[in-house]
CSV table of C-alpha atoms in Angstrom, one decimal:
chain,number,residue,atom,x,y,z
A,682,MET,CA,246.4,330.2,-102.6
A,683,THR,CA,245.9,329.1,-106.3
A,684,ALA,CA,249.1,330.4,-108.3
A,685,ALA,CA,248.6,331.4,-111.5
A,686,ARG,CA,250.1,329.1,-114.4
A,687,ALA,CA,253.4,330.2,-115.5
A,688,THR,CA,252.9,329.4,-119.4
A,689,ALA,CA,255.8,329.4,-121.9
A,690,PRO,CA,255.3,331.1,-125.2
A,691,PRO,CA,253.8,328.7,-128.1
A,692,THR,CA,256.0,327.3,-130.4
A,693,ALA,CA,255.6,324.8,-133.2
A,694,PRO,CA,255.7,321.0,-132.4
A,695,GLU,CA,259.1,319.7,-132.1
A,696,THR,CA,259.6,316.0,-134.0
A,697,ALA,CA,261.0,313.8,-131.7
A,698,GLU,CA,263.6,311.5,-133.1
A,699,PRO,CA,264.1,308.6,-130.9
A,700,ASP,CA,267.5,307.5,-131.4
A,701,SER,CA,269.1,310.2,-132.8
A,702,ALA,CA,270.3,313.7,-131.1
A,703,GLY,CA,270.7,315.4,-134.2
A,704,PRO,CA,272.3,318.6,-135.3
A,705,ASP,CA,270.0,320.6,-132.7
A,706,SER,CA,271.8,318.5,-129.4
A,707,ALA,CA,272.6,320.5,-126.7
A,708,ALA,CA,276.3,319.9,-125.8
A,709,PRO,CA,276.8,318.9,-122.3
A,710,GLU,CA,277.0,321.8,-119.7
A,711,SER,CA,278.1,322.1,-116.4
A,712,ALA,CA,275.5,320.5,-113.9
A,713,GLU,CA,272.9,322.7,-112.2
A,714,PRO,CA,274.1,323.4,-108.4
A,715,GLY,CA,273.1,320.5,-106.4
A,716,THR,CA,272.4,317.9,-109.2
A,717,THR,CA,274.3,315.4,-110.7
A,718,ALA,CA,276.7,316.0,-113.8
A,719,PRO,CA,274.8,316.1,-117.3
A,720,GLY,CA,274.3,312.6,-118.6
A,721,THR,CA,275.2,311.0,-115.5
A,722,ALA,CA,272.2,309.0,-113.7
A,723,ALA,CA,271.8,309.8,-110.0
A,724,PRO,CA,271.6,306.3,-107.9
A,725,GLY,CA,268.5,304.4,-108.4
A,726,SER,CA,266.6,303.2,-111.8
A,727,ALA,CA,264.2,306.0,-111.8
A,728,ALA,CA,267.2,308.4,-112.4
A,729,THR,CA,267.7,307.2,-115.8
A,730,GLY,CA,264.2,308.1,-116.6
A,731,ARG,CA,261.9,310.8,-115.7
A,732,ASP,CA,264.3,312.4,-113.0
A,733,ALA,CA,267.2,312.5,-115.4
A,734,ILE,CA,264.8,314.2,-118.1
A,735,LEU,CA,263.9,316.9,-115.6
A,736,LEU,CA,267.6,317.7,-114.3
A,737,ALA,CA,268.4,317.9,-117.9
A,738,ALA,CA,265.6,320.4,-118.5
A,739,ARG,CA,266.3,322.5,-115.5
A,740,ARG,CA,269.8,323.2,-116.8
A,741,ALA,CA,268.7,323.5,-120.3
A,742,PHE,CA,265.8,326.4,-119.3
A,743,THR,CA,267.6,328.0,-116.7
A,744,GLN,CA,271.1,328.5,-118.8
A,745,ARG,CA,269.8,329.4,-122.2
A,746,PRO,CA,266.7,331.2,-123.7
A,747,TYR,CA,263.6,329.3,-124.4
A,748,ALA,CA,264.0,329.4,-128.0
A,749,GLU,CA,267.2,327.8,-128.0
A,750,VAL,CA,266.1,324.6,-126.1
A,751,THR,CA,265.0,321.6,-128.0
A,752,ILE,CA,263.5,318.1,-126.8
A,753,ARG,CA,266.4,316.3,-128.8
A,754,GLY,CA,269.0,318.6,-126.7
A,755,ILE,CA,267.6,317.6,-123.4
A,756,ALA,CA,267.6,313.8,-124.4
A,757,ALA,CA,271.2,314.1,-125.3
A,758,ASP,CA,272.1,315.6,-122.0
A,759,ALA,CA,269.9,313.4,-120.1
A,760,GLY,CA,271.3,310.2,-122.0
A,761,VAL,CA,267.8,309.2,-122.9
A,762,SER,CA,265.8,309.1,-126.3
A,763,ALA,CA,263.7,312.2,-127.2
A,764,SER,CA,260.8,310.0,-127.6
A,765,LEU,CA,260.8,309.0,-123.9
A,766,VAL,CA,261.1,312.9,-122.9
A,767,VAL,CA,257.6,313.3,-124.9
A,768,LYS,CA,256.3,310.5,-123.5
A,769,HIS,CA,257.1,311.6,-119.8
A,770,PHE,CA,256.6,315.5,-120.5
A,771,GLY,CA,254.6,316.0,-124.0
A,772,ARG,CA,255.7,318.9,-125.6
A,773,LYS,CA,258.5,321.4,-124.9
A,774,GLU,CA,256.0,324.0,-123.3
A,775,GLU,CA,254.7,321.8,-120.9
A,776,LEU,CA,258.4,320.6,-119.7
A,777,PHE,CA,259.0,324.2,-119.4
A,778,ASN,CA,256.2,324.5,-117.2
A,779,THR,CA,257.3,321.6,-114.9
A,780,VAL,CA,260.4,323.2,-114.7
A,781,ALA,CA,258.8,326.5,-113.3
A,782,ASP,CA,256.8,324.7,-111.0
A,783,PHE,CA,257.6,325.4,-107.3
A,784,GLY,CA,254.3,324.3,-105.8
A,785,PRO,CA,255.5,320.6,-104.8
A,786,ALA,CA,258.6,321.8,-103.0
A,787,ALA,CA,256.7,324.7,-101.3
A,788,GLU,CA,254.0,322.1,-100.0
A,789,GLU,CA,257.0,320.2,-98.4
A,790,LEU,CA,258.9,323.0,-97.0
A,791,PHE,CA,256.1,324.5,-95.1
A,792,ASP,CA,254.1,321.4,-93.9
A,793,ALA,CA,254.6,321.9,-90.4
A,794,PRO,CA,253.3,323.7,-87.6
A,795,LEU,CA,254.6,327.3,-87.1
A,796,ASP,CA,256.3,326.7,-83.9
A,797,GLY,CA,258.6,324.2,-85.8
A,798,LEU,CA,259.0,325.4,-89.3
A,799,GLY,CA,262.3,326.6,-89.4
A,800,ARG,CA,263.8,323.2,-88.4
A,801,HIS,CA,261.2,321.5,-90.8
A,802,MET,CA,262.4,323.8,-93.6
A,803,VAL,CA,266.3,323.1,-93.4
A,804,LEU,CA,265.8,319.4,-92.5
A,805,THR,CA,263.2,319.0,-95.6
A,806,LEU,CA,265.7,321.0,-97.8
A,807,VAL,CA,269.0,319.2,-97.1
A,808,ARG,CA,267.0,315.7,-97.1
A,809,ARG,CA,265.5,316.5,-100.6
A,810,ARG,CA,269.0,317.5,-101.9
A,811,ARG,CA,270.7,314.2,-101.1
A,812,GLU,CA,267.9,311.9,-101.7
A,813,GLN,CA,266.6,313.5,-105.2
A,814,LYS,CA,270.1,314.8,-106.1
A,815,GLY,CA,268.4,318.4,-106.9
A,816,ASP,CA,267.9,321.5,-104.9
A,817,PRO,CA,264.1,322.2,-104.5
A,818,LEU,CA,264.6,326.1,-105.1
A,819,LEU,CA,268.0,327.0,-106.3
A,820,ARG,CA,267.1,327.1,-109.9
A,821,VAL,CA,265.3,330.4,-109.6
A,822,VAL,CA,268.7,332.4,-109.4
A,823,PHE,CA,269.2,331.3,-112.9
A,824,SER,CA,266.3,334.0,-113.7
A,825,LEU,CA,268.0,336.7,-112.0
A,826,GLY,CA,269.0,339.4,-114.8
A,827,ASN,CA,267.3,337.9,-117.6
A,828,HIS,CA,264.0,339.6,-119.3
A,829,ASP,CA,263.3,336.4,-121.6
A,830,GLU,CA,261.1,333.7,-120.5
A,831,ARG,CA,263.0,332.9,-117.8
A,832,SER,CA,261.8,335.8,-115.9
A,833,LEU,CA,258.4,333.1,-115.3
A,834,LEU,CA,260.7,331.2,-112.6
A,835,ARG,CA,260.6,334.6,-110.7
A,836,ASP,CA,256.9,335.1,-111.2
A,837,ARG,CA,256.3,331.4,-110.3
A,838,PHE,CA,258.7,331.5,-107.1
A,839,HIS,CA,256.9,334.6,-105.8
A,840,GLU,CA,253.4,333.2,-106.1
A,841,GLN,CA,254.3,329.6,-105.2
A,842,VAL,CA,256.8,330.2,-102.4
A,843,THR,CA,257.3,333.6,-101.1
A,844,ALA,CA,253.3,334.9,-101.2
A,845,ARG,CA,252.6,331.2,-99.5
A,846,LEU,CA,254.8,331.6,-97.0
A,847,THR,CA,253.8,335.5,-96.2
A,848,ALA,CA,250.2,334.0,-96.0
A,849,ARG,CA,251.2,331.7,-93.2
A,850,LEU,CA,253.4,333.9,-91.1
A,851,PRO,CA,251.6,335.7,-87.9
A,852,GLY,CA,252.6,339.2,-86.9
A,853,ARG,CA,253.9,342.5,-88.8
A,854,GLU,CA,256.1,342.6,-91.9
A,855,ARG,CA,255.0,339.0,-92.9
A,856,ALA,CA,255.9,339.9,-96.5
A,857,LEU,CA,259.4,341.0,-95.4
A,858,ARG,CA,259.9,338.1,-93.0
A,859,ALA,CA,259.0,335.6,-96.3
A,860,GLU,CA,261.4,337.2,-98.4
A,861,LEU,CA,264.0,337.1,-95.8
A,862,ILE,CA,263.2,333.4,-95.2
A,863,ALA,CA,263.4,332.5,-99.1
A,864,GLY,CA,266.6,334.0,-99.3
A,865,HIS,CA,268.0,332.0,-96.4
A,866,LEU,CA,266.7,328.6,-97.6
A,867,ILE,CA,268.4,329.6,-101.3
A,868,GLY,CA,271.5,330.7,-99.4
A,869,LEU,CA,271.8,327.2,-97.8
A,870,GLY,CA,271.4,325.4,-100.9
A,871,ALA,CA,273.9,327.6,-102.6
A,872,THR,CA,276.4,327.2,-99.7
A,873,LEU,CA,276.0,323.2,-100.0
A,874,SER,CA,276.5,323.3,-104.0
A,875,LEU,CA,279.4,325.8,-103.7
A,876,HIS,CA,281.2,323.6,-101.3
A,877,ARG,CA,280.1,320.1,-102.5
A,878,GLU,CA,282.8,318.4,-100.8
A,879,GLY,CA,282.9,320.5,-97.8
A,880,ALA,CA,282.0,320.0,-94.2
A,881,GLY,CA,278.2,320.7,-95.2
A,882,SER,CA,278.4,317.5,-96.9
A,883,ARG,CA,279.6,315.5,-94.0
A,884,ALA,CA,277.3,316.8,-91.6
A,885,THR,CA,273.9,315.1,-90.9
A,886,PRO,CA,270.6,317.2,-91.6
A,887,GLU,CA,270.2,317.5,-88.0
A,888,HIS,CA,273.0,318.9,-87.1
A,889,LEU,CA,272.6,321.4,-89.9
A,890,ALA,CA,269.2,322.2,-88.7
A,891,ASP,CA,270.8,322.9,-85.2
A,892,LEU,CA,272.9,325.5,-86.6
A,893,TYR,CA,270.7,327.1,-89.1
A,894,ALA,CA,267.2,326.6,-88.1
A,895,PRO,CA,267.1,329.1,-85.3
A,896,ALA,CA,267.5,332.1,-87.4
A,897,LEU,CA,264.8,330.8,-89.9
A,898,GLN,CA,262.8,330.3,-86.6
A,899,SER,CA,263.1,333.9,-85.2
A,900,LEU,CA,261.7,335.2,-88.8
A,901,VAL,CA,258.8,332.7,-88.6
A,902,ALA,CA,258.0,334.0,-85.0
A,903,GLY,CA,258.5,337.9,-85.9
């Protein structure tokens, strides 16, 4: 299935000022669930560049209206220069579309035979959170109740996650079951973020899958 491209409203090009955050800089915010704190690089050199920018952009675009987000603010939050943001992602519109893209996450989550899909989804979500310091789906919850550009996250999530899963499922009530599976996955991510230092953080991905995947697999099988 080819998802329609969600496109942010065009804006005037923003001039990058490499070494100065300037008056438009965003103050550090609380981290998106499942991510490192603003301006704090996750372990590994890659997180000091593209990954840190992407995490900062997710915080910015999900927590504030599109018009209030600036490249310089994202750069300040990520602890990098504005020119580095432009180098990796181009204009603000292109960065927004990257944030709104759930396609790569869906590709990973659903890349398994149906008879083992429930367990695969749990293992993939938990491992991705731990390896990449961010949840692949949870940012969609910030679009709830918003009628500005953030509603595009809901549209893209439906096209790339829920509708794609619906097409894979056998049997009756496929759309309903796909929606419930998506809700289970978002709920798992929310729980792990809420109890960041809790028992879930100490459990292995395999043990979490032992406990959580059976409910998902029953929805997959119908």
